[in-house]
Coordinates of C-alpha atoms and ligand atoms in Angstrom, one line a residue:
X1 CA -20.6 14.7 -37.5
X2 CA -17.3 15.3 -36.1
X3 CA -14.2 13.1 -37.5
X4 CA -14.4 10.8 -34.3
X5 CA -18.2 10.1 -34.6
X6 CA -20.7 11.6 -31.7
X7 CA -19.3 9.1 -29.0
X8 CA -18.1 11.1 -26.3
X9 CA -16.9 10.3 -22.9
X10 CA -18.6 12.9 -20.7
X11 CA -17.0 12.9 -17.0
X12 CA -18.4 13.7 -13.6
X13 CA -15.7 14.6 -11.2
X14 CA -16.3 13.6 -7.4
X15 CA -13.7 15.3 -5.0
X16 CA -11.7 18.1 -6.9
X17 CA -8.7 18.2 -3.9
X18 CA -5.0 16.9 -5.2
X19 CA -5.9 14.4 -7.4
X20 CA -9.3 15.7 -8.8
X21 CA -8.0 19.2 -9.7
X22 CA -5.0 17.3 -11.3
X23 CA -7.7 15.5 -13.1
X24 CA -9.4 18.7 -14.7
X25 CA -5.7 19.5 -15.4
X26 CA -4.7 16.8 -17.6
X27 CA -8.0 16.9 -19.1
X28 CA -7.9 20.5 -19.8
X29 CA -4.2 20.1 -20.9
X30 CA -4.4 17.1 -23.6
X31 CA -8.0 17.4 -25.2
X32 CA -6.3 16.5 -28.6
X33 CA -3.9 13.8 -27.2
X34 CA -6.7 12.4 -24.9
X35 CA -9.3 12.3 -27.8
X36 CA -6.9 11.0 -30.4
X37 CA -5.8 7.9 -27.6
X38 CA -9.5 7.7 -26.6
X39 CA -10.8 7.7 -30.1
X40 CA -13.5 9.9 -28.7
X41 CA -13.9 13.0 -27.1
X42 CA -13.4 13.6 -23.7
X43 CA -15.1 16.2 -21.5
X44 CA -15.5 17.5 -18.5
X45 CA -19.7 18.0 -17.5
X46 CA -20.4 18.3 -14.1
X47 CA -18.2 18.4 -10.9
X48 CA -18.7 17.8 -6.9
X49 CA -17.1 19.2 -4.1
X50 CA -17.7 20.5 -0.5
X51 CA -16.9 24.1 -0.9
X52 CA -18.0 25.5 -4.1
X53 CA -16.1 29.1 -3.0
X54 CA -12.8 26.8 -2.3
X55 CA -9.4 28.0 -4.4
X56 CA -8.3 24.9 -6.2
X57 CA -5.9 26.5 -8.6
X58 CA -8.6 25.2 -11.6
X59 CA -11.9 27.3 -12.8
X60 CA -14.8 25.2 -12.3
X61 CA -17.3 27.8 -13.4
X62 CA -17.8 25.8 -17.3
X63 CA -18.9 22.8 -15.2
X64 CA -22.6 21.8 -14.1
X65 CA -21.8 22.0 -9.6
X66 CA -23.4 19.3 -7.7
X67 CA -23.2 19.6 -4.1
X68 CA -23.9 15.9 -3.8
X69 CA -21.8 14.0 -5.4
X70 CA -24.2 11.1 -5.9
X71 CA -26.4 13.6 -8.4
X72 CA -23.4 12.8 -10.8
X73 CA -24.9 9.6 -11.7
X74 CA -28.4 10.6 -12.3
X75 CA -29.5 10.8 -16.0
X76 CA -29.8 14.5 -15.5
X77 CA -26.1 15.0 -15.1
X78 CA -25.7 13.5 -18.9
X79 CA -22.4 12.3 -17.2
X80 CA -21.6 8.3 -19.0
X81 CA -18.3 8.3 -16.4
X82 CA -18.4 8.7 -12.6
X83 CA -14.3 9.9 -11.5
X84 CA -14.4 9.2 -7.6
X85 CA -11.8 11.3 -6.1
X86 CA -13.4 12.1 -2.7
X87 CA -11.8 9.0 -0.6
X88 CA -12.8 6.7 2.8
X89 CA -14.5 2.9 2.4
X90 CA -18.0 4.1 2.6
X91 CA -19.9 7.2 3.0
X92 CA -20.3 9.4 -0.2
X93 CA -17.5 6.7 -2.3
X94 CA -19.6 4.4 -1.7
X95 CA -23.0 5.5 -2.1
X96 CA -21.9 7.5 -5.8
X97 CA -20.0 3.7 -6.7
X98 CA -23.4 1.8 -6.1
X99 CA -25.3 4.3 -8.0
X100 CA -23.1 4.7 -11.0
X101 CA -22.6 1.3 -11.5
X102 CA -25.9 0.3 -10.8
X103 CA -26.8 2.8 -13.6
X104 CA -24.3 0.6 -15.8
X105 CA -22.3 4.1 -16.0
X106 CA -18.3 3.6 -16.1
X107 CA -16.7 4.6 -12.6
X108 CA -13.5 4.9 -12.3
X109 CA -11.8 5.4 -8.7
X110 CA -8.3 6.1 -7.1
X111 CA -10.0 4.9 -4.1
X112 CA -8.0 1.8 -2.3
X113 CA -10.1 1.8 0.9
X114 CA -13.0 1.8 -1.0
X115 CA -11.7 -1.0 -3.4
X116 CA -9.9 -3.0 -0.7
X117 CA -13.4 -2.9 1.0
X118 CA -16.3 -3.3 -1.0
X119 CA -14.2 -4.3 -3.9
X120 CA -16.3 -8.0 -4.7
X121 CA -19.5 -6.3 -4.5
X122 CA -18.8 -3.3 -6.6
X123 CA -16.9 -5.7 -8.8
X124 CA -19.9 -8.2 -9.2
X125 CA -22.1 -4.8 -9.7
X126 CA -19.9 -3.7 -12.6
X127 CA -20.0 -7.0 -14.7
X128 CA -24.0 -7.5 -14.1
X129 CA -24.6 -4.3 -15.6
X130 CA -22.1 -4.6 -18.1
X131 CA -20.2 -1.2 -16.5
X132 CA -16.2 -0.4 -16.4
X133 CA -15.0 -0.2 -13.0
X134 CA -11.5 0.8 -12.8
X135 CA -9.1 1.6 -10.2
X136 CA -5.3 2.0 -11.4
X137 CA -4.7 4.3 -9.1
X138 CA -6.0 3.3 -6.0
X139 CA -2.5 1.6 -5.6
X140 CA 1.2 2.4 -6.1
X141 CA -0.3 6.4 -7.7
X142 CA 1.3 6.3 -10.7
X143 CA 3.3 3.2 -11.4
X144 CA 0.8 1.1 -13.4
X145 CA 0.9 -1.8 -11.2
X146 CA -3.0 -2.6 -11.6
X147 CA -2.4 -3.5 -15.3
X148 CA 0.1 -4.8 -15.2
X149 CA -0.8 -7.8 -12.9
X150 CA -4.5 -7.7 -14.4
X151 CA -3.2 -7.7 -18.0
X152 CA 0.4 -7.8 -19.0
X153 CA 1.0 -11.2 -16.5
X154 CA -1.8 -12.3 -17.2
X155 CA -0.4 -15.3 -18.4
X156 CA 1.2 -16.4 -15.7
X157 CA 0.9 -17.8 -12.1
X158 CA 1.9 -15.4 -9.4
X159 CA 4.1 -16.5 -6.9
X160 CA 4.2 -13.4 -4.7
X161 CA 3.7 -9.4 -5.1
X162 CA 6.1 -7.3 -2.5
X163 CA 5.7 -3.7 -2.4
X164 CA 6.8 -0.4 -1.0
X165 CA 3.3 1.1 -1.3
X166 CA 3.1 3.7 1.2
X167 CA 5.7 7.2 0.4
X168 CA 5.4 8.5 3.8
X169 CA 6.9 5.4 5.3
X170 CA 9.8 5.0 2.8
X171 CA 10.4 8.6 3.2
X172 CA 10.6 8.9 7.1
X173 CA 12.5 5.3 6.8
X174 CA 14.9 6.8 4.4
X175 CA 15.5 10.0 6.3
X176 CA 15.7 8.0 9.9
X177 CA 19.0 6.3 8.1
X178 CA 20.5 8.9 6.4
X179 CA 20.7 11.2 9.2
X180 CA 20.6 8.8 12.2
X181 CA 17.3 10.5 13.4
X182 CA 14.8 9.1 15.4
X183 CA 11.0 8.2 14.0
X184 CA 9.4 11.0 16.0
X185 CA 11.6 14.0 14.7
X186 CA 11.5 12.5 11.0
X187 CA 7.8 12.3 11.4
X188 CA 7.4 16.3 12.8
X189 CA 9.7 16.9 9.7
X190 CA 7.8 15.1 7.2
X191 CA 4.3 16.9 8.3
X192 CA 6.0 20.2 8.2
X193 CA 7.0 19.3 4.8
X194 CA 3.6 18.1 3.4
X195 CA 5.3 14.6 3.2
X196 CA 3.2 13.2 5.8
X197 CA -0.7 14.3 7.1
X198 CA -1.2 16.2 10.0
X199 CA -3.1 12.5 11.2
X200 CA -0.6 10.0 9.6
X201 CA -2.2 7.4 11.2
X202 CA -3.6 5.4 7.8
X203 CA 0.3 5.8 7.0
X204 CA 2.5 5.1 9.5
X205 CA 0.6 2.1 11.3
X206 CA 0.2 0.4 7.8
X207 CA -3.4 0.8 7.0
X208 CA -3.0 2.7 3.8
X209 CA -0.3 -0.5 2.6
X210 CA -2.8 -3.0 3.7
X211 CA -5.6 -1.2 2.0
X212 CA -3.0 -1.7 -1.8
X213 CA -1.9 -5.0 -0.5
X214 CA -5.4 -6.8 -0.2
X215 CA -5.7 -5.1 -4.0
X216 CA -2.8 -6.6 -5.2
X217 CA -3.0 -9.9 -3.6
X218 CA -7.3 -10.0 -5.0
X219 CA -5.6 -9.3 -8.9
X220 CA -2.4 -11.6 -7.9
X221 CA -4.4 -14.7 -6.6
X222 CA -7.9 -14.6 -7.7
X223 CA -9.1 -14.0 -3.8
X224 CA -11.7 -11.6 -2.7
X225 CA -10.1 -8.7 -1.4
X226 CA -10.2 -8.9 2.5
X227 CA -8.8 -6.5 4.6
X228 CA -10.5 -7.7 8.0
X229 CA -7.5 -10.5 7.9
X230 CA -4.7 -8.9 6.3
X231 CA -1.6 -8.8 9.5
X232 CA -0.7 -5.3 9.5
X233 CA 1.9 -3.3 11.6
X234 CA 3.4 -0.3 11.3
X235 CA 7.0 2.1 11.4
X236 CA 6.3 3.6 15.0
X237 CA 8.6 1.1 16.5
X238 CA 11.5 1.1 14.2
X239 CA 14.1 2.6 16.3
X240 CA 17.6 4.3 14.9
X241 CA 19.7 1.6 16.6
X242 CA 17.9 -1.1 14.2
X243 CA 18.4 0.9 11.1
X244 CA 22.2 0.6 12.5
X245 CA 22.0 -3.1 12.8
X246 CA 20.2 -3.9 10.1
X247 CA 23.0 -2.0 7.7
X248 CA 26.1 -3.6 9.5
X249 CA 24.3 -7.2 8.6
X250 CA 23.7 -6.3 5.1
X251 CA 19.8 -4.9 5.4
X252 CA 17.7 -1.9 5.1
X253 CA 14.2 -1.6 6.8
X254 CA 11.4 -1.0 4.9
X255 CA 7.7 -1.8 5.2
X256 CA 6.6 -3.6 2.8
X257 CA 3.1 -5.3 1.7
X258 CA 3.6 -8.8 1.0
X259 CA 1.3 -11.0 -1.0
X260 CA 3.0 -14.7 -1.4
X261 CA 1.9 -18.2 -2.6
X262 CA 3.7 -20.4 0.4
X263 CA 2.8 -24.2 0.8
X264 CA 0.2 -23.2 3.7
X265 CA -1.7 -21.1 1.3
X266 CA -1.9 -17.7 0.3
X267 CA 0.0 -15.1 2.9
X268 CA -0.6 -11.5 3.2
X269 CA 1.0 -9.6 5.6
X270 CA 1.9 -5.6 6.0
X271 CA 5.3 -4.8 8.3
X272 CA 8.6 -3.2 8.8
X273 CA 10.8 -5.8 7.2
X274 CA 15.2 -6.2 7.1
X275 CA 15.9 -6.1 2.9
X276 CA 19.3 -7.0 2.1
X277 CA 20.8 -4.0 0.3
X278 CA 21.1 -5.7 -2.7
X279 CA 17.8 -6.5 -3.5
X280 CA 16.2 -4.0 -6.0
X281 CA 13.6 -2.8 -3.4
X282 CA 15.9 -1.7 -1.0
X283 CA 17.2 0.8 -3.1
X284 CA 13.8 2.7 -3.5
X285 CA 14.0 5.5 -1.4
X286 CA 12.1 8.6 -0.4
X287 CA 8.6 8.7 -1.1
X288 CA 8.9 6.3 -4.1
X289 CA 7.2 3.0 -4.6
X290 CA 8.1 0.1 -5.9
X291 CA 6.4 -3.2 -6.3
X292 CA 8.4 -6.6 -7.6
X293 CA 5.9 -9.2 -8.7
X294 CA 7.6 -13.4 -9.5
X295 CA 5.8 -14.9 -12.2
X296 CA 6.4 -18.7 -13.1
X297 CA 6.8 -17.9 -16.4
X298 CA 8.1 -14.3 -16.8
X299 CA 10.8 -14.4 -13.5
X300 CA 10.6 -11.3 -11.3
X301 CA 9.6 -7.8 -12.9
X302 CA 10.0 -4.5 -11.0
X303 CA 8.1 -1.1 -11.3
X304 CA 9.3 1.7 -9.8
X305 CA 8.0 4.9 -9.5
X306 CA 5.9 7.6 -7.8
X307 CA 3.4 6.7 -5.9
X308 CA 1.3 9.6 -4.9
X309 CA 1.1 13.2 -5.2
X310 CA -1.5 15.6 -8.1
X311 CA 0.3 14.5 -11.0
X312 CA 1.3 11.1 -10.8
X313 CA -2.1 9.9 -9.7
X314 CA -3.9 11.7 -11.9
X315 CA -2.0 9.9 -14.9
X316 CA -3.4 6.9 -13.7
X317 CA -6.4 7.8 -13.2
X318 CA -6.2 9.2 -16.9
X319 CA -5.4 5.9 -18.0
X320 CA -8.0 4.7 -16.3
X321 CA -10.9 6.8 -18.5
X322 CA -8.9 6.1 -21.5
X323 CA -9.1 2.4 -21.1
X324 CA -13.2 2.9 -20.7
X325 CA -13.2 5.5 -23.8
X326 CA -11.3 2.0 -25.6
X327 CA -14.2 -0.1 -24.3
X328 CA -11.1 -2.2 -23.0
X329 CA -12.6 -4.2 -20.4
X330 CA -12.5 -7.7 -18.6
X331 CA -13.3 -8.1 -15.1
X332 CA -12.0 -5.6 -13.1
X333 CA -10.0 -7.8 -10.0
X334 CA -9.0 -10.2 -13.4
X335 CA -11.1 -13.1 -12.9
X336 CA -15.6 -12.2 -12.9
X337 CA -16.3 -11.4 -9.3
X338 CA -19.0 -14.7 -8.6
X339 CA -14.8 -16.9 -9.3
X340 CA -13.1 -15.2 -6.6
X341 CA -11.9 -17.4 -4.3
X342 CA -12.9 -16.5 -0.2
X343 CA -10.0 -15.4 1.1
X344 CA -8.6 -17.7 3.8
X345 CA -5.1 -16.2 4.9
X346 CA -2.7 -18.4 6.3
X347 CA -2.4 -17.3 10.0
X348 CA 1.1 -15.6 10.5
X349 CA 2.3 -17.6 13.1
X350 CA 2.6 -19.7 10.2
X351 CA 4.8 -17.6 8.2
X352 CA 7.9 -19.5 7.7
X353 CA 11.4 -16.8 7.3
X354 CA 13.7 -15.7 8.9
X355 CA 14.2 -13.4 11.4
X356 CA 16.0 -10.2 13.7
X357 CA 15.7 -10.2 17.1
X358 CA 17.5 -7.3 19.2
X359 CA 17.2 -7.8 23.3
X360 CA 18.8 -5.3 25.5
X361 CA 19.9 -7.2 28.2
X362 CA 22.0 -6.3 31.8
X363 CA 25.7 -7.5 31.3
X364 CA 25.9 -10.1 33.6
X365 CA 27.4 -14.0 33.4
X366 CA 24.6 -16.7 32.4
X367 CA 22.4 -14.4 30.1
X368 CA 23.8 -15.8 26.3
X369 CA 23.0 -19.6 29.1
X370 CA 19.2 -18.0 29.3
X371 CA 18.9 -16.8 25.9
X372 CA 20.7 -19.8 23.9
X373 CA 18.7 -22.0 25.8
X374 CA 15.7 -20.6 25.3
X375 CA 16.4 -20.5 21.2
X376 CA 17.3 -24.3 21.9
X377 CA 14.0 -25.7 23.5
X378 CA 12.0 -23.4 20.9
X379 CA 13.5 -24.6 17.8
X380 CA 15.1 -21.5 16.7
X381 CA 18.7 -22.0 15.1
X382 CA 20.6 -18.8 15.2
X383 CA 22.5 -17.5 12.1
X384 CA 24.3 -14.9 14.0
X385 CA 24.5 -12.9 16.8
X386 CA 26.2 -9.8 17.9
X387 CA 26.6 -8.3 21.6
X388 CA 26.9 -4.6 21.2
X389 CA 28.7 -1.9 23.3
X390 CA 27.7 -0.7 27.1
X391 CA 24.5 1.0 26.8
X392 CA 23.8 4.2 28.6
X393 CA 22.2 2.3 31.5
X394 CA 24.8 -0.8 31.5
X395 CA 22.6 -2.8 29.4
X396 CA 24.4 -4.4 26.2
X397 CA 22.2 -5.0 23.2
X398 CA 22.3 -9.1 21.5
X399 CA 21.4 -9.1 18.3
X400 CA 20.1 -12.4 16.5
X401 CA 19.1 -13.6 13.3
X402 CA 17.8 -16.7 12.6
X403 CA 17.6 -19.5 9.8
X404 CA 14.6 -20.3 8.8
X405 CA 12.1 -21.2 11.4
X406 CA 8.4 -20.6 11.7
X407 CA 7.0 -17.4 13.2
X408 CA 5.2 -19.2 15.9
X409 CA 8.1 -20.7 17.3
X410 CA 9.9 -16.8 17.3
X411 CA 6.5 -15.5 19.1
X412 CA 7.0 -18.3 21.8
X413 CA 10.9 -17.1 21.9
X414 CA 10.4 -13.4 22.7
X415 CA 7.6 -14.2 25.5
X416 CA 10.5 -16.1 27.2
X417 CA 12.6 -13.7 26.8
X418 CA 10.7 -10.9 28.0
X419 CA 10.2 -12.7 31.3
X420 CA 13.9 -13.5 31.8
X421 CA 15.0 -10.9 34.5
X422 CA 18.2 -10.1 32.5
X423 CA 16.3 -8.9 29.4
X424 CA 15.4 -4.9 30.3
X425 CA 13.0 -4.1 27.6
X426 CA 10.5 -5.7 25.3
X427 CA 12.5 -7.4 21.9
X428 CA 12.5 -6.2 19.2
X429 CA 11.6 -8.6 16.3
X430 CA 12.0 -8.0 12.3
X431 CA 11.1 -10.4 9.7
X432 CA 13.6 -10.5 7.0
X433 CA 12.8 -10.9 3.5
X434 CA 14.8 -12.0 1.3
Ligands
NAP1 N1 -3.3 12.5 -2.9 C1 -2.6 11.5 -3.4 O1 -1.4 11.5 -3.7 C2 -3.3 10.2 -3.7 C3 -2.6 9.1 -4.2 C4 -3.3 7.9 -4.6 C5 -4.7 7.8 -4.3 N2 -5.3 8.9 -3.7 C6 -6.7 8.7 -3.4 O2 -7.4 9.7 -4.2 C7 -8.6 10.1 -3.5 C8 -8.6 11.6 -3.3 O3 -7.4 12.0 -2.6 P1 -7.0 13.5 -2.5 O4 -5.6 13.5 -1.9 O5 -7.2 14.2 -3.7 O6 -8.0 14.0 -1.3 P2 -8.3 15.5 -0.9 O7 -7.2 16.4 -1.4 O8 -8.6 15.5 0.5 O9 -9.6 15.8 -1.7 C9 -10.8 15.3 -1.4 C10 -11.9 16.0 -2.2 O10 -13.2 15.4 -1.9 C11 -14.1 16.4 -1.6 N3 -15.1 15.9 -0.7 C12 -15.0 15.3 0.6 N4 -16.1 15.0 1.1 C13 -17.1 15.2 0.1 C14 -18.5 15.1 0.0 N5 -19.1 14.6 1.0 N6 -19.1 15.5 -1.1 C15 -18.4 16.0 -2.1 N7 -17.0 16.2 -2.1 C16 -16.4 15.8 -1.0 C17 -13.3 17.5 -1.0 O11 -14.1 18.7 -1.1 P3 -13.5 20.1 -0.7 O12 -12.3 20.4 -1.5 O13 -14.6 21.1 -1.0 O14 -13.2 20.0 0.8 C18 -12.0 17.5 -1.8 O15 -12.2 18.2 -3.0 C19 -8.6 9.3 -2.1 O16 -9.3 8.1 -2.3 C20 -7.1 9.0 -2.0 O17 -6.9 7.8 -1.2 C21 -4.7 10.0 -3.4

């Protein structure tokens, strides 16, 4: 009998692209670190991937190949944890999550689509047959943000969760205002680069943010996690001349995922947002996250780090297999799945902030009349505004922000204002967070 008893953590690997070969790495790496945190051995049995002849920098050949991935969680396999590391909200993820669990064998994801999804069911799955199901990370790669909320604050009531969850955006955000460029150029860049995928869509319209911020705001509030109702918008409109604006009145754009406690109910929203510059998030740039969670009881606590790429995800998903080798368990969204509250997202017209509007308008006498008296009869109190240099074109640029005021009354603004004959393009609108 070895030292560390005959319990063993045997692992099937589904997907071996960036974050399943960094998997095989780490395990390959640490097998005396790993068994001495797990109190167990840990090993690698059987592995799934499309292309068996595929160079992924790691020898397979010592592992049992399964061309479906699902075979991992038969009995044959011998496998007692299922690593998903294949990706989308259904297909094959799906199908090998079901079986696993519904085996009662560990599964352990990096998977947000897949959690933001189907997370209640495969939750519910998990704790009837007594399985781990663990998904660290599925959000934020390889800041520990799951455990955090799910176990360090656990003790407290969470008033909101912001995050910069998505590195492609912060990274074509950053590079849009340090070198003035426009978002199409940054975004050619990027994908040259690797920073960004040849489709970005799941990145730059906000999909991949929503995905971690109906996570976070499941663990934060106790809600099923619902992505069918989660606001989301994307970076495609940011333009260079807001980036300008938004640093001369103290801001920097971001796109954050926002999960908040407000008197309406719980909010989640995804969009570009103004962050004054002194805020700790506005000072996370490139591809690193950051998330800042307020606790009633512990204040605000920030975690910072990187949030994708071979190696920083595959440390949480390492984490992940540890905590399962520990038998450390609990439910995995925090609360057992059959609690979670429906989620019932307060409608954003509700939000209640404050706000940038930028209107290019043609320079002629009587359009701060229209626009002031538009703000007036819609119940929007301006904080400041700014008229800006000739445009190419004559136009002038106004730029506004507000005080608070609710976002329905800001909608009703920039429908007015589009139809004015002095206002030459559609307005822009930013919510600022403070
Ligand atoms: N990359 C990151 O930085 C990062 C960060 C956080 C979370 N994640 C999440 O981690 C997961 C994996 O991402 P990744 O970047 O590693 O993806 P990836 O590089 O595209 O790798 C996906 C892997 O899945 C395999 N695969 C696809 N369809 C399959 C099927 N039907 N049967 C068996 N294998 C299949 C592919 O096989 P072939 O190699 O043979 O084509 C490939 O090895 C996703 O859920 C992603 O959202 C990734």
């Amino acid at each position: 009998m070895s030292k560390q008893g005959d319990r063993k953590i045997i692992l099937g690997i589904a997907g071996l692209g960036t974050v399943g070969a960094g998997v095989v790495k780490i395990v390959e790496r640490h097998v005396g670190l790993l068994a001495d945190r797990a109190g167990c051995a840990i090993e690698i049995r059987a592995v799934s991937a499309r292309d068996r002849s595929r160079d992924r920098g790691i020898d397979v050949s010592g592992y049992d190949w399964y061309d479906n991935p699902v075979d991992l969680a038969s009995p044959e396999s011998g496998v007692n944890v299922v690593v998903e590391l294949i990706g989308g909200s259904d297909g094959p993820a799906l199908a090998l999550a079901r079986e696993a669990l519904g085996r009662g064998i560990g599964f352990v994801t990096a998977n947000k689509a897949l959690i933001a999804t189907h997370g209640k069911e495969l939750a519910a799955l998990a704790e009837e047959k007594g399985a781990a199901l663990k998904f660290e990370a599925a959000v934020a790669g390889g800041i520990p943000i799951i455990k955090a909320l799910r176990e360090g604050l656990a003790g407290n009531a969470i008033a909101s969760v912001r995050g910069i969850l998505n590195g492609t955006c912060n990274y074509i955000l950053t590079r849009m205002e340090r070198e003035g460029l426009a978002f199409d150029d940054v975004l050619k860049d990027a994908q040259q680069l690797g920073y960004a995928e040849a489709d970005p869509t799941f990145d730059i319209d906000g999909i991949d943010t929503a995905h971690k911020t109906a996570i976070l705001a499941s663990l934060a509030f106790g809600t099923e996690p619902d992505i069918e109702n989660l606001p989301t918008e994307g970076i495609r409109t940011i333009a260079p001349v807001d980036i300008e604006y938004a640093k001369e009145l103290g801001y920097r754009i971001k796109l954050l995922g926002v999960a908040q406690h407000t008197d309406e109910g719980i909010e989640t929203r995804v969009h570009p947002a103004m962050v004054p510059t002194r805020a700790a998030i506005a000072n996370v740039m490139d591809a690193t996250n950051a998330v800042v969670v307020e606790g009633d009881a512990v204040g605000q606590t920030v975690y910072e780090g990187a949030g994708a790429g071979e190696g920083p995800t595959a440390s949480a998903v390492l984490a992940d297999i540890l905590d399962v080798a520990r038998g450390v368990g609990g439910p995995s969204l925090g609360i057992p799945a059959d609690r979670l509250k429906a989620s019932a997202p307060v409608p954003v017209e509700k939000h209640r902030g404050t706000y940038y509007i930028r209107l290019r308008v043609g320079d002629r006498p009587g359009v701060m009349a229209d626009i002031t008296k538009i703000l007036a009869e819609e119940n929007v109190s301006i904080e400041s505004m700014l008229q800006r240099g000739r445009a190419d074109d004559g136009g002038v640029y106004i730029v506004l922000t507000t005080h608070e005021t609710v976002e329905a009354s800001v909608a009703a603004t920039l429908d007015r204002f589009t139809q004015l004959d002095c206002v030459l393009e559609t307005p822009t609108m930013l919510r600022i967070e403070a």
